[in-house]
Amino acid sequence: MGKFRSARGVAAAAAVLLLAATGCGSGAAADTNTPAANASGVAKAGTLKIGTSNNTKPYTYEENGKLTGFDVDLISAAARKLKLNPQFVSLDFAGLLPAVNNRQFDVAAAAVGITPGRVRMVDFSNGYLAGYFGLLTGKKSGITSKVPSVGGKKIAVLQGSITDLNSATLIPGAQIVRFPDNNTAALALKNNRVDGFFNDYGPNRAIAKKYPDLQLSQPLTVPATDFPAGWAVRKGNTALRTRLDTALEQVVADGTWLKLYKEYFPEDPVPSSSQLPPYKAKALK
């Protein structure tokens, strides 16, 4: 789910590339002297300056010289709901949160997972993208779409992962077998040492494609709604955080969120109406 929980990036680059919706501009820190702008939580009236990365497909990436992706399109739609012009700054993923706290832009939008450590650094909107965990297994395992079917089964997890730390809640009754990485867990499944592999849905799908003869599938999927991505604003910027929460509700209500989800994640399970955002992250509860 989680689409957005992998560690990405190294130290932030010294220079940043400013990518506006219609062209390029300066990457300098935004003007904070406009009273109307300050009241709404943005540095420049009429503009939402957005920090993102440009190499994390399908979330944010460049294609034919243009910044695109689920996060880019969603935050742009949210900005329009707030009657703000979206303006993008691109830099390394690891530099996004320090930069938003240093007022280099108003908000960071790059599938940033909401974790306790990050919550101590910045403030987050409600979650807008959660993704799924999946249980990868063979046809003869006896595992179905029902959680009780995992009872007594040997289930692989990545040691220290979200699926590991929450396995007792998400797949109660399973016998958990921990592995250091996807490859060793996949080999254990291939060699019948475990009955299934409980992992992020996307990586599991890649394993199934790698071993087509095994006819692997993910009959059991679990929405990762406790561990979503959110839009990050500087600590204490309650005005903008509150407005972004409102805009998120609006882009979900008018169907924009679901349209973009289907466009950028065509192979993933489609959330039901009760599984749509906003999501309240476990780290914010």
mmCIF file of C-alpha atoms in Angstrom:
data_model
loop_
_atom_site.group_PDB
_atom_site.id
_atom_site.type_symbol
_atom_site.label_atom_id
_atom_site.label_comp_id
_atom_site.label_asym_id
_atom_site.label_seq_id
_atom_site.Cartn_x
_atom_site.Cartn_y
_atom_site.Cartn_z
ATOM 1 C CA MET A 1 0.000 0.000 0.000
ATOM 2 C CA GLY A 2 1.032 0.183 0.251
ATOM 3 C CA LYS A 3 1.951 2.030 -2.743
ATOM 4 C CA PHE A 4 3.670 4.753 -0.799
ATOM 5 C CA ARG A 5 5.570 3.236 2.062
ATOM 6 C CA SER A 6 8.824 2.268 0.376
ATOM 7 C CA ALA A 7 11.957 4.255 1.293
ATOM 8 C CA ARG A 8 12.865 6.514 -1.579
ATOM 9 C CA GLY A 9 15.508 9.053 -2.362
ATOM 10 C CA VAL A 10 18.744 10.146 -0.776
ATOM 11 C CA ALA A 11 19.751 13.541 0.591
ATOM 12 C CA ALA A 12 17.971 16.412 -1.128
ATOM 13 C CA ALA A 13 19.695 17.967 -4.096
ATOM 14 C CA ALA A 14 21.155 21.408 -3.571
ATOM 15 C CA ALA A 15 19.167 22.873 -6.443
ATOM 16 C CA VAL A 16 15.530 22.346 -7.219
ATOM 17 C CA LEU A 17 13.673 22.469 -10.502
ATOM 18 C CA LEU A 18 10.505 24.525 -10.531
ATOM 19 C CA LEU A 19 7.843 23.063 -12.768
ATOM 20 C CA ALA A 20 4.741 25.196 -13.088
ATOM 21 C CA ALA A 21 1.556 23.977 -14.657
ATOM 22 C CA THR A 22 2.209 26.224 -17.674
ATOM 23 C CA GLY A 23 5.950 26.782 -17.572
ATOM 24 C CA CYS A 24 8.997 27.366 -15.398
ATOM 25 C CA GLY A 25 9.819 29.911 -12.715
ATOM 26 C CA SER A 26 12.049 30.626 -9.751
ATOM 27 C CA GLY A 27 12.692 28.017 -7.067
ATOM 28 C CA ALA A 28 13.284 30.622 -4.357
ATOM 29 C CA ALA A 29 11.358 30.599 -1.115
ATOM 30 C CA ALA A 30 7.896 32.052 -1.531
ATOM 31 C CA ASP A 31 6.886 35.564 -0.424
ATOM 32 C CA THR A 32 5.196 35.422 2.970
ATOM 33 C CA ASN A 33 4.210 39.083 3.302
ATOM 34 C CA THR A 34 0.661 38.964 1.904
ATOM 35 C CA PRO A 35 -1.913 39.085 4.745
ATOM 36 C CA ALA A 36 -4.610 37.361 2.646
ATOM 37 C CA ALA A 37 -2.176 34.614 1.716
ATOM 38 C CA ASN A 38 -1.092 34.083 5.307
ATOM 39 C CA ALA A 39 -4.692 33.797 6.451
ATOM 40 C CA SER A 40 -5.327 30.981 3.978
ATOM 41 C CA GLY A 41 -2.088 29.154 4.761
ATOM 42 C CA VAL A 42 -0.341 29.798 1.438
ATOM 43 C CA ALA A 43 2.687 32.010 0.938
ATOM 44 C CA LYS A 44 1.442 33.779 -2.196
ATOM 45 C CA ALA A 45 -2.169 34.746 -2.693
ATOM 46 C CA GLY A 46 -3.865 32.762 -5.455
ATOM 47 C CA THR A 47 -1.106 30.134 -5.718
ATOM 48 C CA LEU A 48 -0.560 26.737 -4.136
ATOM 49 C CA LYS A 49 3.143 25.989 -4.367
ATOM 50 C CA ILE A 50 3.581 22.217 -4.303
ATOM 51 C CA GLY A 51 6.747 20.243 -3.621
ATOM 52 C CA THR A 52 6.989 16.846 -5.269
ATOM 53 C CA SER A 53 9.413 14.372 -6.810
ATOM 54 C CA ASN A 54 9.588 13.509 -10.497
ATOM 55 C CA ASN A 55 10.661 9.861 -10.567
ATOM 56 C CA THR A 56 8.107 7.851 -8.575
ATOM 57 C CA LYS A 57 5.735 6.509 -11.202
ATOM 58 C CA PRO A 58 2.725 6.344 -11.069
ATOM 59 C CA TYR A 59 2.584 8.903 -8.254
ATOM 60 C CA THR A 60 4.724 11.707 -9.666
ATOM 61 C CA TYR A 61 6.918 11.498 -12.766
ATOM 62 C CA GLU A 62 7.945 13.271 -15.947
ATOM 63 C CA GLU A 63 6.589 12.155 -19.305
ATOM 64 C CA ASN A 64 7.464 13.959 -22.528
ATOM 65 C CA GLY A 65 8.903 16.790 -20.472
ATOM 66 C CA LYS A 66 5.725 17.254 -18.431
ATOM 67 C CA LEU A 67 5.189 16.495 -14.757
ATOM 68 C CA THR A 68 2.295 14.057 -14.339
ATOM 69 C CA GLY A 69 1.004 11.237 -12.138
ATOM 70 C CA PHE A 70 -1.741 10.480 -9.662
ATOM 71 C CA ASP A 71 -0.427 12.869 -7.022
ATOM 72 C CA VAL A 72 0.143 15.668 -9.517
ATOM 73 C CA ASP A 73 -3.356 15.436 -10.958
ATOM 74 C CA LEU A 74 -5.047 15.013 -7.567
ATOM 75 C CA ILE A 75 -3.358 17.935 -5.796
ATOM 76 C CA SER A 76 -3.982 20.082 -8.893
ATOM 77 C CA ALA A 77 -7.692 19.252 -8.700
ATOM 78 C CA ALA A 78 -7.676 20.048 -4.984
ATOM 79 C CA ALA A 79 -5.957 23.386 -5.658
ATOM 80 C CA ARG A 80 -8.650 24.306 -8.155
ATOM 81 C CA LYS A 81 -11.318 23.537 -5.559
ATOM 82 C CA LEU A 82 -9.559 26.110 -3.359
ATOM 83 C CA LYS A 83 -9.392 28.558 -6.301
ATOM 84 C CA LEU A 84 -5.591 28.376 -6.268
ATOM 85 C CA ASN A 85 -3.192 27.969 -9.178
ATOM 86 C CA PRO A 86 -1.004 24.852 -8.674
ATOM 87 C CA GLN A 87 2.714 25.492 -9.106
ATOM 88 C CA PHE A 88 5.184 22.620 -8.764
ATOM 89 C CA VAL A 89 8.691 22.391 -7.363
ATOM 90 C CA SER A 90 10.509 19.102 -7.996
ATOM 91 C CA LEU A 91 13.292 17.758 -5.794
ATOM 92 C CA ASP A 92 14.523 14.513 -4.248
ATOM 93 C CA PHE A 93 11.930 12.715 -2.122
ATOM 94 C CA ALA A 94 14.104 12.832 1.004
ATOM 95 C CA GLY A 95 14.210 16.621 0.876
ATOM 96 C CA LEU A 96 10.473 17.261 0.665
ATOM 97 C CA LEU A 97 9.566 17.449 4.353
ATOM 98 C CA PRO A 98 12.520 19.614 5.445
ATOM 99 C CA ALA A 99 11.787 21.924 2.510
ATOM 100 C CA VAL A 100 8.098 22.352 3.307
ATOM 101 C CA ASN A 101 9.011 23.171 6.896
ATOM 102 C CA ASN A 102 11.508 25.751 5.588
ATOM 103 C CA ARG A 103 8.705 27.392 3.556
ATOM 104 C CA GLN A 104 10.218 26.566 0.157
ATOM 105 C CA PHE A 105 6.675 25.601 -0.843
ATOM 106 C CA ASP A 106 3.249 25.317 0.780
ATOM 107 C CA VAL A 107 2.614 21.591 0.598
ATOM 108 C CA ALA A 108 4.430 18.365 -0.269
ATOM 109 C CA ALA A 109 2.532 15.882 -2.444
ATOM 110 C CA ALA A 110 4.436 12.744 -3.439
ATOM 111 C CA ALA A 111 2.697 9.736 -1.862
ATOM 112 C CA VAL A 112 4.255 10.598 1.492
ATOM 113 C CA GLY A 113 3.173 7.928 3.959
ATOM 114 C CA ILE A 114 1.940 9.234 7.311
ATOM 115 C CA THR A 115 4.195 7.745 9.984
ATOM 116 C CA PRO A 116 4.823 8.695 13.631
ATOM 117 C CA GLY A 117 8.295 9.977 12.766
ATOM 118 C CA ARG A 118 7.026 12.214 9.986
ATOM 119 C CA VAL A 119 4.126 13.485 12.112
ATOM 120 C CA ARG A 120 6.705 14.827 14.550
ATOM 121 C CA MET A 121 8.269 16.828 11.707
ATOM 122 C CA VAL A 122 5.292 18.189 9.736
ATOM 123 C CA ASP A 123 1.502 18.325 9.807
ATOM 124 C CA PHE A 124 -0.551 16.107 7.487
ATOM 125 C CA SER A 125 -3.912 16.330 5.827
ATOM 126 C CA ASN A 126 -6.214 13.382 6.081
ATOM 127 C CA GLY A 127 -5.009 10.447 4.015
ATOM 128 C CA TYR A 128 -5.845 10.396 0.307
ATOM 129 C CA LEU A 129 -4.248 7.134 -0.880
ATOM 130 C CA ALA A 130 -4.064 3.863 0.974
ATOM 131 C CA GLY A 131 -3.691 1.002 -1.464
ATOM 132 C CA TYR A 132 -3.934 -2.634 -0.444
ATOM 133 C CA PHE A 133 -2.106 -5.488 1.171
ATOM 134 C CA GLY A 134 -2.520 -8.815 -0.573
ATOM 135 C CA LEU A 135 -2.062 -12.449 0.387
ATOM 136 C CA LEU A 136 -0.288 -14.209 -2.477
ATOM 137 C CA THR A 137 -0.958 -17.927 -2.627
ATOM 138 C CA GLY A 138 -1.432 -20.952 -4.868
ATOM 139 C CA LYS A 139 -4.703 -22.573 -5.918
ATOM 140 C CA LYS A 140 -4.404 -25.519 -3.515
ATOM 141 C CA SER A 141 -3.659 -23.535 -0.341
ATOM 142 C CA GLY A 142 -7.267 -23.345 0.794
ATOM 143 C CA ILE A 143 -6.958 -19.592 1.336
ATOM 144 C CA THR A 144 -9.952 -17.613 0.117
ATOM 145 C CA SER A 145 -11.178 -14.032 0.239
ATOM 146 C CA LYS A 146 -12.321 -14.633 3.823
ATOM 147 C CA VAL A 147 -9.867 -13.746 6.610
ATOM 148 C CA PRO A 148 -10.655 -16.882 8.712
ATOM 149 C CA SER A 149 -9.295 -19.034 5.855
ATOM 150 C CA VAL A 150 -5.733 -18.107 6.901
ATOM 151 C CA GLY A 151 -6.163 -19.763 10.296
ATOM 152 C CA GLY A 152 -3.315 -22.202 10.923
ATOM 153 C CA LYS A 153 -1.633 -21.413 7.588
ATOM 154 C CA LYS A 154 2.068 -20.557 7.371
ATOM 155 C CA ILE A 155 2.183 -17.023 6.027
ATOM 156 C CA ALA A 156 5.362 -15.217 5.005
ATOM 157 C CA VAL A 157 5.874 -11.531 5.836
ATOM 158 C CA LEU A 158 8.785 -9.117 5.482
ATOM 159 C CA GLN A 159 10.430 -8.747 8.859
ATOM 160 C CA GLY A 160 9.695 -5.349 10.410
ATOM 161 C CA SER A 161 7.227 -4.344 7.690
ATOM 162 C CA ILE A 162 3.766 -2.907 8.288
ATOM 163 C CA THR A 163 2.278 -6.283 7.349
ATOM 164 C CA ASP A 164 4.518 -7.968 9.928
ATOM 165 C CA LEU A 165 3.791 -5.496 12.724
ATOM 166 C CA ASN A 166 0.040 -5.671 12.097
ATOM 167 C CA SER A 167 -0.357 -9.314 11.090
ATOM 168 C CA ALA A 168 -2.077 -10.306 14.345
ATOM 169 C CA THR A 169 -4.834 -7.806 13.591
ATOM 170 C CA LEU A 170 -5.051 -8.096 9.815
ATOM 171 C CA ILE A 171 -4.721 -11.883 9.416
ATOM 172 C CA PRO A 172 -5.441 -13.320 12.867
ATOM 173 C CA GLY A 173 -4.764 -17.009 13.366
ATOM 174 C CA ALA A 174 -2.023 -17.258 10.740
ATOM 175 C CA GLN A 175 1.366 -18.738 11.602
ATOM 176 C CA ILE A 176 3.726 -15.894 10.718
ATOM 177 C CA VAL A 177 7.078 -16.737 9.106
ATOM 178 C CA ARG A 178 9.436 -13.755 8.730
ATOM 179 C CA PHE A 179 11.816 -13.168 5.822
ATOM 180 C CA PRO A 180 14.372 -10.408 5.157
ATOM 181 C CA ASP A 181 13.238 -9.546 1.622
ATOM 182 C CA ASN A 182 10.726 -10.263 -1.137
ATOM 183 C CA ASN A 183 12.978 -12.694 -3.000
ATOM 184 C CA THR A 184 13.490 -15.092 -0.099
ATOM 185 C CA ALA A 185 9.798 -14.973 0.802
ATOM 186 C CA ALA A 186 8.858 -15.665 -2.831
ATOM 187 C CA LEU A 187 11.251 -18.606 -2.995
ATOM 188 C CA ALA A 188 9.752 -20.010 0.220
ATOM 189 C CA LEU A 189 6.322 -19.821 -1.390
ATOM 190 C CA LYS A 190 7.643 -21.382 -4.603
ATOM 191 C CA ASN A 191 9.193 -24.266 -2.637
ATOM 192 C CA ASN A 192 6.038 -24.833 -0.543
ATOM 193 C CA ARG A 193 7.704 -23.816 2.715
ATOM 194 C CA VAL A 194 4.860 -21.370 3.337
ATOM 195 C CA ASP A 195 1.229 -21.260 2.229
ATOM 196 C CA GLY A 196 1.163 -17.596 1.311
ATOM 197 C CA PHE A 197 2.966 -14.256 1.319
ATOM 198 C CA PHE A 198 1.252 -11.266 2.974
ATOM 199 C CA ASN A 199 2.757 -8.163 1.415
ATOM 200 C CA ASP A 200 1.979 -4.984 -0.503
ATOM 201 C CA TYR A 201 -0.363 -5.773 -3.373
ATOM 202 C CA GLY A 202 1.841 -4.370 -6.172
ATOM 203 C CA PRO A 203 5.062 -6.250 -5.330
ATOM 204 C CA ASN A 204 3.056 -9.454 -4.904
ATOM 205 C CA ARG A 205 1.573 -8.970 -8.349
ATOM 206 C CA ALA A 206 5.116 -8.746 -9.734
ATOM 207 C CA ILE A 207 6.015 -12.042 -8.030
ATOM 208 C CA ALA A 208 2.997 -13.732 -9.594
ATOM 209 C CA LYS A 209 4.145 -12.543 -13.029
ATOM 210 C CA LYS A 210 7.667 -13.802 -12.327
ATOM 211 C CA TYR A 211 6.432 -17.340 -11.610
ATOM 212 C CA PRO A 212 3.523 -17.879 -14.041
ATOM 213 C CA ASP A 213 3.728 -21.676 -13.763
ATOM 214 C CA LEU A 214 2.754 -21.464 -10.082
ATOM 215 C CA GLN A 215 -0.583 -19.807 -10.963
ATOM 216 C CA LEU A 216 -0.384 -17.525 -7.959
ATOM 217 C CA SER A 217 -3.154 -15.104 -7.065
ATOM 218 C CA GLN A 218 -4.200 -12.797 -4.224
ATOM 219 C CA PRO A 219 -7.657 -13.972 -3.158
ATOM 220 C CA LEU A 220 -7.446 -11.989 0.074
ATOM 221 C CA THR A 221 -6.846 -8.238 -0.097
ATOM 222 C CA VAL A 222 -6.907 -5.846 2.842
ATOM 223 C CA PRO A 223 -7.296 -2.068 2.436
ATOM 224 C CA ALA A 224 -4.326 -0.311 4.039
ATOM 225 C CA THR A 225 -6.487 2.547 5.270
ATOM 226 C CA ASP A 226 -4.613 2.906 8.580
ATOM 227 C CA PHE A 227 -1.398 3.651 6.686
ATOM 228 C CA PRO A 228 -2.247 6.185 3.977
ATOM 229 C CA ALA A 229 -0.334 8.927 2.216
ATOM 230 C CA GLY A 230 -1.230 12.504 3.056
ATOM 231 C CA TRP A 231 -0.364 16.016 1.959
ATOM 232 C CA ALA A 232 2.332 17.484 4.214
ATOM 233 C CA VAL A 233 2.372 21.120 5.329
ATOM 234 C CA ARG A 234 4.737 22.897 7.664
ATOM 235 C CA LYS A 235 4.212 22.314 11.368
ATOM 236 C CA GLY A 236 1.478 24.592 12.668
ATOM 237 C CA ASN A 237 -0.047 25.519 9.297
ATOM 238 C CA THR A 238 -3.543 24.593 10.448
ATOM 239 C CA ALA A 239 -5.243 26.948 7.975
ATOM 240 C CA LEU A 240 -3.887 25.165 4.903
ATOM 241 C CA ARG A 241 -4.223 21.690 6.380
ATOM 242 C CA THR A 242 -7.902 22.303 7.110
ATOM 243 C CA ARG A 243 -8.538 23.681 3.620
ATOM 244 C CA LEU A 244 -6.803 20.689 2.024
ATOM 245 C CA ASP A 245 -8.980 18.324 4.044
ATOM 246 C CA THR A 246 -12.046 20.105 2.680
ATOM 247 C CA ALA A 247 -10.711 19.990 -0.895
ATOM 248 C CA LEU A 248 -10.013 16.255 -0.566
ATOM 249 C CA GLU A 249 -13.608 15.621 0.453
ATOM 250 C CA GLN A 250 -14.751 17.594 -2.588
ATOM 251 C CA VAL A 251 -12.604 15.749 -5.151
ATOM 252 C CA VAL A 252 -13.819 12.441 -3.720
ATOM 253 C CA ALA A 253 -17.456 13.546 -3.779
ATOM 254 C CA ASP A 254 -17.370 14.716 -7.413
ATOM 255 C CA GLY A 255 -15.736 11.493 -8.646
ATOM 256 C CA THR A 256 -12.328 12.983 -9.500
ATOM 257 C CA TRP A 257 -10.442 10.797 -7.031
ATOM 258 C CA LEU A 258 -11.919 7.532 -8.304
ATOM 259 C CA LYS A 259 -11.386 8.520 -11.947
ATOM 260 C CA LEU A 260 -7.701 9.223 -11.303
ATOM 261 C CA TYR A 261 -7.291 6.051 -9.232
ATOM 262 C CA LYS A 262 -8.625 3.893 -12.063
ATOM 263 C CA GLU A 263 -6.427 5.728 -14.565
ATOM 264 C CA TYR A 264 -3.154 5.375 -12.675
ATOM 265 C CA PHE A 265 -3.727 2.037 -10.875
ATOM 266 C CA PRO A 266 -5.631 -0.016 -13.450
ATOM 267 C CA GLU A 267 -4.550 -3.403 -12.067
ATOM 268 C CA ASP A 268 -5.253 -2.672 -8.410
ATOM 269 C CA PRO A 269 -8.501 -3.490 -6.589
ATOM 270 C CA VAL A 270 -11.065 -0.716 -6.894
ATOM 271 C CA PRO A 271 -12.186 0.600 -3.501
ATOM 272 C CA SER A 272 -15.847 0.279 -2.645
ATOM 273 C CA SER A 273 -17.814 3.390 -1.669
ATOM 274 C CA SER A 274 -17.113 2.677 2.011
ATOM 275 C CA GLN A 275 -13.357 2.426 1.312
ATOM 276 C CA LEU A 276 -12.910 5.822 -0.340
ATOM 277 C CA PRO A 277 -10.897 8.578 1.336
ATOM 278 C CA PRO A 278 -10.473 10.523 3.470
ATOM 279 C CA TYR A 279 -8.476 8.094 5.600
ATOM 280 C CA LYS A 280 -7.425 8.713 9.187
ATOM 281 C CA ALA A 281 -3.865 7.496 9.578
ATOM 282 C CA LYS A 282 -3.023 5.309 12.537
ATOM 283 C CA ALA A 283 -0.196 7.742 13.348
ATOM 284 C CA LEU A 284 -2.759 10.565 13.749
ATOM 285 C CA LYS A 285 -5.222 8.680 15.954
#
